[in-house]
Amino acid sequence: MNNVVYEYFPEWFLIAETASLLILLAIFLLSLMVYIVEIQILYNSRNTTFKGPFYRLMFIGILVDVISAINLFILQIVPARGWFPSFYFSNQSWIGAIFYAITYGGRCVQGSTAAILSFCRVTAVCFPMFYQKLSQANYTFTMQALQLSGAVASIFLLLPREYKYENENGGYYSAFRNNEFRKPFYNFVAALEICFVLSIVVNNVVTYASYHFKMKKRVLSKRNSVSGSQYVANRDKRRRETSLDKMTVIVCCVELIYFAFVVYSLQINQSMNKRVFYFLYNILCVVYSTFSAWMLLFFSRPIAVQFKQRILKLSAKRSTRSFSISVQGSRDNNK
């Protein structure tokens, strides 16, 4: 099925397209700086504060987020704008293979990360004894293997294909040379999105309902017999759960929006104009690849505390260096 080609685009669309690319680039660069600090924090404390399955999975997830965003800008947006045509067109097959493998492989990792994390939430609330086992090495490695399995499958499935750049409405976009492979592949992607969304939504709904039911029951049974220390512990636990609930809502909303876009563009309207498709896809990809940076920073207290400490430490070093330079300059002037 061929994509719809328009004779011209309205002026507002061209302005919105250019403005969105500049805004998305700024968002990515700012989020990248946050990601770099968070990656350092997670790696340096991987055997202490952040040794649990949540942070182990998030560490891989944010690495894939960064790679996916870089892939979008370098292998999709740059050639689409017609920049460096001699390089991209002379290597269009293997560049297309890398672009598609990272795009869909990264999406598999992102979806599986959210799904596995939602599974961990269910076990933590409904099966706490089993959840304690998830921190063991064999369980963690199994979850990480499942997390990366989609990326491995995408590499084997997409790298051997042939690709080409097509010019549509003034933009150059990578596409499959073999259209017979396109439809079954997009059907598979849509089915995978359904699995991700169903598992994430169902797991989070069960987690939310179970936790609040248990808390309500516990409050009614121990309203008059809770000690001061127990009250503080319960309050801290409620705060953590409130933060997790907020993170859950954000993840579910992003997943549902991404799901709706994939189903509409790859199933309902497979002939969508490519320039319009990538205008929307660029926004979704950058948002999906960067929101984890801010979600961890705002809703994970251990990350926020260490992040603040690193920023203050860096500021102190710069202040000390500036003071040393100024003192040395004063001494030189007095000689």
GROMACS .gro file of C-alpha atoms in nm:
model
  335
    1MET     CA    1   0.000   0.000   0.000
    2ASN     CA    2   0.145   0.338  -0.106
    3ASN     CA    3   0.154   0.637   0.126
    4VAL     CA    4  -0.060   0.940   0.048
    5VAL     CA    5   0.137   1.223  -0.114
    6TYR     CA    6   0.011   1.582  -0.080
    7GLU     CA    7   0.073   1.850  -0.341
    8TYR     CA    8   0.163   2.104  -0.077
    9PHE     CA    9   0.157   2.159   0.299
   10PRO     CA   10   0.001   2.465   0.465
   11GLU     CA   11   0.233   2.727   0.607
   12TRP     CA   12   0.133   2.651   0.965
   13PHE     CA   13   0.243   2.288   0.927
   14LEU     CA   14   0.586   2.386   0.795
   15ILE     CA   15   0.635   2.630   1.084
   16ALA     CA   16   0.514   2.373   1.338
   17GLU     CA   17   0.742   2.107   1.189
   18THR     CA   18   1.054   2.325   1.212
   19ALA     CA   19   0.966   2.457   1.557
   20SER     CA   20   0.896   2.108   1.689
   21LEU     CA   21   1.237   1.983   1.576
   22LEU     CA   22   1.415   2.266   1.756
   23ILE     CA   23   1.210   2.212   2.072
   24LEU     CA   24   1.262   1.835   2.060
   25LEU     CA   25   1.636   1.881   2.019
   26ALA     CA   26   1.647   2.115   2.320
   27ILE     CA   27   1.441   1.871   2.528
   28PHE     CA   28   1.668   1.583   2.433
   29LEU     CA   29   1.992   1.768   2.509
   30LEU     CA   30   1.862   1.882   2.847
   31SER     CA   31   1.733   1.532   2.927
   32LEU     CA   32   2.062   1.381   2.811
   33MET     CA   33   2.250   1.578   3.076
   34VAL     CA   34   2.007   1.450   3.340
   35TYR     CA   35   2.041   1.096   3.205
   36ILE     CA   36   2.423   1.110   3.222
   37VAL     CA   37   2.412   1.201   3.591
   38GLU     CA   38   2.148   0.936   3.665
   39ILE     CA   39   2.345   0.668   3.482
   40GLN     CA   40   2.652   0.752   3.689
   41ILE     CA   41   2.446   0.738   4.009
   42LEU     CA   42   2.286   0.403   3.924
   43TYR     CA   43   2.615   0.250   3.815
   44ASN     CA   44   2.823   0.369   4.111
   45SER     CA   45   2.563   0.247   4.364
   46ARG     CA   46   2.450  -0.063   4.175
   47ASN     CA   47   2.553  -0.294   4.460
   48THR     CA   48   2.414  -0.083   4.745
   49THR     CA   49   2.129   0.167   4.718
   50PHE     CA   50   2.018   0.068   4.369
   51LYS     CA   51   2.069  -0.307   4.371
   52GLY     CA   52   1.694  -0.384   4.352
   53PRO     CA   53   1.525  -0.507   4.031
   54PHE     CA   54   1.352  -0.172   3.967
   55TYR     CA   55   1.676   0.023   3.931
   56ARG     CA   56   1.857  -0.261   3.750
   57LEU     CA   57   1.585  -0.264   3.486
   58MET     CA   58   1.569   0.115   3.471
   59PHE     CA   59   1.945   0.133   3.414
   60ILE     CA   60   1.910  -0.069   3.093
   61GLY     CA   61   1.592   0.116   3.003
   62ILE     CA   62   1.743   0.462   3.016
   63LEU     CA   63   2.048   0.351   2.817
   64VAL     CA   64   1.811   0.229   2.545
   65ASP     CA   65   1.613   0.555   2.569
   66VAL     CA   66   1.928   0.756   2.496
   67ILE     CA   67   2.026   0.530   2.204
   68SER     CA   68   1.673   0.549   2.058
   69ALA     CA   69   1.669   0.929   2.069
   70ILE     CA   70   2.014   0.957   1.911
   71ASN     CA   71   1.904   0.712   1.643
   72LEU     CA   72   1.600   0.928   1.570
   73PHE     CA   73   1.797   1.248   1.521
   74ILE     CA   74   2.094   1.107   1.328
   75LEU     CA   75   1.931   0.838   1.113
   76GLN     CA   76   1.583   0.982   1.059
   77ILE     CA   77   1.560   1.357   1.108
   78VAL     CA   78   1.893   1.450   0.943
   79PRO     CA   79   1.834   1.256   0.617
   80ALA     CA   80   1.467   1.360   0.612
   81ARG     CA   81   1.580   1.723   0.599
   82GLY     CA   82   1.807   1.643   0.305
   83TRP     CA   83   2.132   1.705   0.489
   84PHE     CA   84   2.449   1.515   0.386
   85PRO     CA   85   2.272   1.341   0.095
   86SER     CA   86   2.588   1.190  -0.055
   87PHE     CA   87   2.660   0.998   0.267
   88TYR     CA   88   2.308   0.878   0.337
   89PHE     CA   89   2.216   0.782  -0.020
   90SER     CA   90   2.539   0.599  -0.088
   91ASN     CA   91   2.484   0.390   0.227
   92GLN     CA   92   2.105   0.381   0.232
   93SER     CA   93   2.067   0.005   0.277
   94TRP     CA   94   2.281  -0.047   0.586
   95ILE     CA   95   2.180   0.289   0.737
   96GLY     CA   96   1.817   0.188   0.695
   97ALA     CA   97   1.890  -0.150   0.854
   98ILE     CA   98   2.049   0.015   1.159
   99PHE     CA   99   1.768   0.271   1.185
  100TYR     CA  100   1.489   0.011   1.177
  101ALA     CA  101   1.670  -0.233   1.406
  102ILE     CA  102   1.730   0.034   1.672
  103THR     CA  103   1.385   0.188   1.629
  104TYR     CA  104   1.186  -0.131   1.674
  105GLY     CA  105   1.441  -0.304   1.896
  106GLY     CA  106   1.447  -0.002   2.124
  107ARG     CA  107   1.068   0.009   2.131
  108CYS     CA  108   1.061  -0.358   2.232
  109VAL     CA  109   1.299  -0.287   2.519
  110GLN     CA  110   1.098   0.018   2.627
  111GLY     CA  111   0.770  -0.173   2.623
  112SER     CA  112   0.912  -0.479   2.796
  113THR     CA  113   1.078  -0.258   3.060
  114ALA     CA  114   0.744  -0.101   3.150
  115ALA     CA  115   0.571  -0.441   3.144
  116ILE     CA  116   0.831  -0.613   3.365
  117LEU     CA  117   0.836  -0.321   3.610
  118SER     CA  118   0.457  -0.342   3.637
  119PHE     CA  119   0.496  -0.714   3.709
  120CYS     CA  120   0.743  -0.630   3.985
  121ARG     CA  121   0.490  -0.389   4.134
  122VAL     CA  122   0.222  -0.659   4.137
  123THR     CA  123   0.449  -0.907   4.311
  124ALA     CA  124   0.563  -0.646   4.564
  125VAL     CA  125   0.204  -0.575   4.669
  126CYS     CA  126   0.032  -0.909   4.618
  127PHE     CA  127   0.317  -1.157   4.666
  128PRO     CA  128   0.580  -0.988   4.889
  129MET     CA  129   0.762  -1.314   4.965
  130PHE     CA  130   0.815  -1.384   4.596
  131TYR     CA  131   0.913  -1.021   4.534
  132GLN     CA  132   1.207  -1.060   4.772
  133LYS     CA  133   1.338  -1.336   4.546
  134LEU     CA  134   1.339  -1.102   4.246
  135SER     CA  135   1.647  -0.929   4.390
  136GLN     CA  136   1.842  -1.252   4.359
  137ALA     CA  137   2.088  -1.266   4.071
  138ASN     CA  138   1.919  -1.545   3.876
  139TYR     CA  139   1.580  -1.371   3.879
  140THR     CA  140   1.732  -1.033   3.793
  141PHE     CA  141   1.931  -1.176   3.502
  142THR     CA  142   1.618  -1.354   3.374
  143MET     CA  143   1.420  -1.030   3.376
  144GLN     CA  144   1.703  -0.845   3.203
  145ALA     CA  145   1.723  -1.120   2.940
  146LEU     CA  146   1.349  -1.084   2.876
  147GLN     CA  147   1.394  -0.708   2.868
  148LEU     CA  148   1.653  -0.734   2.589
  149SER     CA  149   1.502  -1.026   2.398
  150GLY     CA  150   1.296  -0.800   2.172
  151ALA     CA  151   1.605  -0.604   2.071
  152VAL     CA  152   1.789  -0.925   1.981
  153ALA     CA  153   1.491  -1.048   1.777
  154SER     CA  154   1.469  -0.712   1.595
  155ILE     CA  155   1.836  -0.728   1.503
  156PHE     CA  156   1.802  -1.073   1.349
  157LEU     CA  157   1.473  -0.984   1.181
  158LEU     CA  158   1.553  -0.638   1.043
  159LEU     CA  159   1.926  -0.618   0.979
  160PRO     CA  160   1.926  -0.865   0.683
  161ARG     CA  161   1.656  -0.664   0.496
  162GLU     CA  162   1.721  -0.414   0.219
  163TYR     CA  163   1.617  -0.053   0.252
  164LYS     CA  164   1.601   0.260   0.040
  165TYR     CA  165   1.536   0.631   0.081
  166GLU     CA  166   1.214   0.760  -0.074
  167ASN     CA  167   1.142   1.124  -0.150
  168GLU     CA  168   0.794   1.222  -0.040
  169ASN     CA  169   0.676   1.584  -0.011
  170GLY     CA  170   1.030   1.718   0.009
  171GLY     CA  171   1.154   1.473   0.272
  172TYR     CA  172   1.368   1.160   0.242
  173TYR     CA  173   1.254   0.862   0.446
  174SER     CA  174   1.393   0.512   0.480
  175ALA     CA  175   1.160   0.233   0.366
  176PHE     CA  176   1.157  -0.141   0.302
  177ARG     CA  177   1.246  -0.242  -0.052
  178ASN     CA  178   1.026  -0.549  -0.014
  179ASN     CA  179   0.669  -0.433   0.052
  180GLU     CA  180   0.555  -0.792   0.105
  181PHE     CA  181   0.747  -0.796   0.433
  182ARG     CA  182   0.601  -0.463   0.546
  183LYS     CA  183   0.241  -0.565   0.619
  184PRO     CA  184   0.307  -0.882   0.827
  185PHE     CA  185   0.583  -0.700   1.014
  186TYR     CA  186   0.354  -0.410   1.105
  187ASN     CA  187   0.086  -0.658   1.210
  188PHE     CA  188   0.340  -0.817   1.442
  189VAL     CA  189   0.436  -0.475   1.584
  190ALA     CA  190   0.070  -0.391   1.650
  191ALA     CA  191   0.015  -0.727   1.824
  192LEU     CA  192   0.322  -0.666   2.037
  193GLU     CA  193   0.195  -0.322   2.136
  194ILE     CA  194  -0.135  -0.479   2.244
  195CYS     CA  195   0.053  -0.725   2.466
  196PHE     CA  196   0.259  -0.448   2.622
  197VAL     CA  197  -0.037  -0.222   2.692
  198LEU     CA  198  -0.260  -0.497   2.829
  199SER     CA  199   0.008  -0.627   3.065
  200ILE     CA  200   0.103  -0.279   3.186
  201VAL     CA  201  -0.253  -0.156   3.242
  202VAL     CA  202  -0.381  -0.477   3.401
  203ASN     CA  203  -0.079  -0.512   3.631
  204ASN     CA  204  -0.098  -0.152   3.745
  205VAL     CA  205  -0.475  -0.161   3.803
  206VAL     CA  206  -0.440  -0.479   4.010
  207THR     CA  207  -0.150  -0.326   4.204
  208TYR     CA  208  -0.337  -0.003   4.276
  209ALA     CA  209  -0.657  -0.177   4.384
  210SER     CA  210  -0.479  -0.437   4.599
  211TYR     CA  211  -0.257  -0.188   4.777
  212HIS     CA  212  -0.533   0.058   4.863
  213PHE     CA  213  -0.764  -0.224   4.974
  214LYS     CA  214  -0.493  -0.356   5.208
  215MET     CA  215  -0.416  -0.009   5.342
  216LYS     CA  216  -0.783   0.066   5.408
  217LYS     CA  217  -0.826  -0.266   5.585
  218ARG     CA  218  -0.511  -0.209   5.791
  219VAL     CA  219  -0.615   0.142   5.894
  220LEU     CA  220  -0.959   0.023   6.007
  221SER     CA  221  -0.815  -0.265   6.212
  222LYS     CA  222  -0.529  -0.070   6.377
  223ARG     CA  223  -0.667   0.281   6.400
  224ASN     CA  224  -0.627   0.302   6.777
  225SER     CA  225  -0.329   0.073   6.828
  226VAL     CA  226  -0.055   0.221   6.611
  227SER     CA  227   0.263   0.335   6.785
  228GLY     CA  228   0.447   0.653   6.695
  229SER     CA  229   0.727   0.475   6.512
  230GLN     CA  230   0.480   0.256   6.326
  231TYR     CA  231   0.282   0.564   6.226
  232VAL     CA  232   0.594   0.727   6.081
  233ALA     CA  233   0.684   0.406   5.893
  234ASN     CA  234   0.331   0.381   5.751
  235ARG     CA  235   0.341   0.747   5.650
  236ASP     CA  236   0.672   0.701   5.468
  237LYS     CA  237   0.536   0.392   5.295
  238ARG     CA  238   0.227   0.582   5.183
  239ARG     CA  239   0.449   0.855   5.042
  240ARG     CA  240   0.651   0.600   4.846
  241GLU     CA  241   0.334   0.441   4.716
  242THR     CA  242   0.195   0.782   4.619
  243SER     CA  243   0.512   0.849   4.417
  244LEU     CA  244   0.485   0.506   4.256
  245ASP     CA  245   0.118   0.572   4.177
  246LYS     CA  246   0.213   0.896   4.001
  247MET     CA  247   0.483   0.716   3.804
  248THR     CA  248   0.230   0.446   3.716
  249VAL     CA  249  -0.020   0.700   3.583
  250ILE     CA  250   0.250   0.868   3.372
  251VAL     CA  251   0.373   0.538   3.226
  252CYS     CA  252   0.020   0.419   3.150
  253CYS     CA  253  -0.073   0.746   2.978
  254VAL     CA  254   0.242   0.746   2.763
  255GLU     CA  255   0.194   0.378   2.674
  256LEU     CA  256  -0.172   0.432   2.578
  257ILE     CA  257  -0.088   0.732   2.358
  258TYR     CA  258   0.194   0.541   2.189
  259PHE     CA  259  -0.034   0.240   2.145
  260ALA     CA  260  -0.308   0.450   1.986
  261PHE     CA  261  -0.061   0.607   1.744
  262VAL     CA  262   0.091   0.272   1.642
  263VAL     CA  263  -0.245   0.103   1.589
  264TYR     CA  264  -0.381   0.396   1.388
  265SER     CA  265  -0.074   0.454   1.171
  266LEU     CA  266   0.032   0.092   1.116
  267GLN     CA  267  -0.312  -0.072   1.101
  268ILE     CA  268  -0.605   0.162   1.049
  269ASN     CA  269  -0.436   0.412   0.818
  270GLN     CA  270  -0.131   0.243   0.667
  271SER     CA  271  -0.131   0.495   0.381
  272MET     CA  272  -0.069   0.793   0.611
  273ASN     CA  273   0.154   1.056   0.453
  274LYS     CA  274   0.510   0.988   0.567
  275ARG     CA  275   0.590   1.349   0.646
  276VAL     CA  276   0.282   1.373   0.872
  277PHE     CA  277   0.364   1.033   1.023
  278TYR     CA  278   0.719   1.132   1.116
  279PHE     CA  279   0.605   1.474   1.241
  280LEU     CA  280   0.393   1.292   1.502
  281TYR     CA  281   0.637   1.005   1.553
  282ASN     CA  282   0.930   1.239   1.624
  283ILE     CA  283   0.733   1.402   1.905
  284LEU     CA  284   0.624   1.070   2.056
  285CYS     CA  285   0.970   0.916   2.031
  286VAL     CA  286   1.146   1.206   2.204
  287VAL     CA  287   0.879   1.229   2.474
  288TYR     CA  288   0.894   0.853   2.538
  289SER     CA  289   1.275   0.851   2.534
  290THR     CA  290   1.313   1.142   2.777
  291PHE     CA  291   1.027   1.129   3.028
  292SER     CA  292   1.202   0.861   3.237
  293ALA     CA  293   1.482   1.106   3.318
  294TRP     CA  294   1.240   1.351   3.479
  295MET     CA  295   1.019   1.082   3.629
  296LEU     CA  296   1.315   0.938   3.821
  297LEU     CA  297   1.434   1.283   3.922
  298PHE     CA  298   1.096   1.398   4.056
  299PHE     CA  299   0.951   1.076   4.199
  300SER     CA  300   1.251   0.867   4.311
  301ARG     CA  301   1.381   1.017   4.636
  302PRO     CA  302   1.716   0.826   4.636
  303ILE     CA  303   1.788   0.948   4.283
  304ALA     CA  304   1.679   1.304   4.365
  305VAL     CA  305   1.897   1.319   4.678
  306GLN     CA  306   2.211   1.193   4.504
  307PHE     CA  307   2.143   1.409   4.199
  308LYS     CA  308   2.121   1.719   4.418
  309GLN     CA  309   2.441   1.620   4.601
  310ARG     CA  310   2.629   1.583   4.273
  311ILE     CA  311   2.510   1.919   4.144
  312LEU     CA  312   2.604   2.093   4.471
  313LYS     CA  313   2.943   1.920   4.471
  314LEU     CA  314   3.007   2.027   4.113
  315SER     CA  315   2.905   2.385   4.194
  316ALA     CA  316   3.134   2.386   4.497
  317LYS     CA  317   3.428   2.265   4.287
  318ARG     CA  318   3.369   2.540   4.031
  319SER     CA  319   3.344   2.803   4.306
  320THR     CA  320   3.667   2.678   4.466
  321ARG     CA  321   3.844   2.681   4.130
  322SER     CA  322   3.722   3.033   4.052
  323PHE     CA  323   3.832   3.152   4.397
  324SER     CA  324   4.177   2.993   4.355
  325ILE     CA  325   4.223   3.160   4.017
  326SER     CA  326   4.119   3.499   4.154
  327VAL     CA  327   4.355   3.464   4.454
  328GLN     CA  328   4.642   3.364   4.228
  329GLY     CA  329   4.569   3.661   4.005
  330SER     CA  330   4.576   3.897   4.304
  331ARG     CA  331   4.911   3.757   4.416
  332ASP     CA  332   5.057   3.802   4.071
  333ASN     CA  333   4.937   4.163   4.058
  334ASN     CA  334   5.096   4.239   4.396
  335LYS     CA  335   5.439   4.110   4.290
   0.00000   0.00000   0.00000
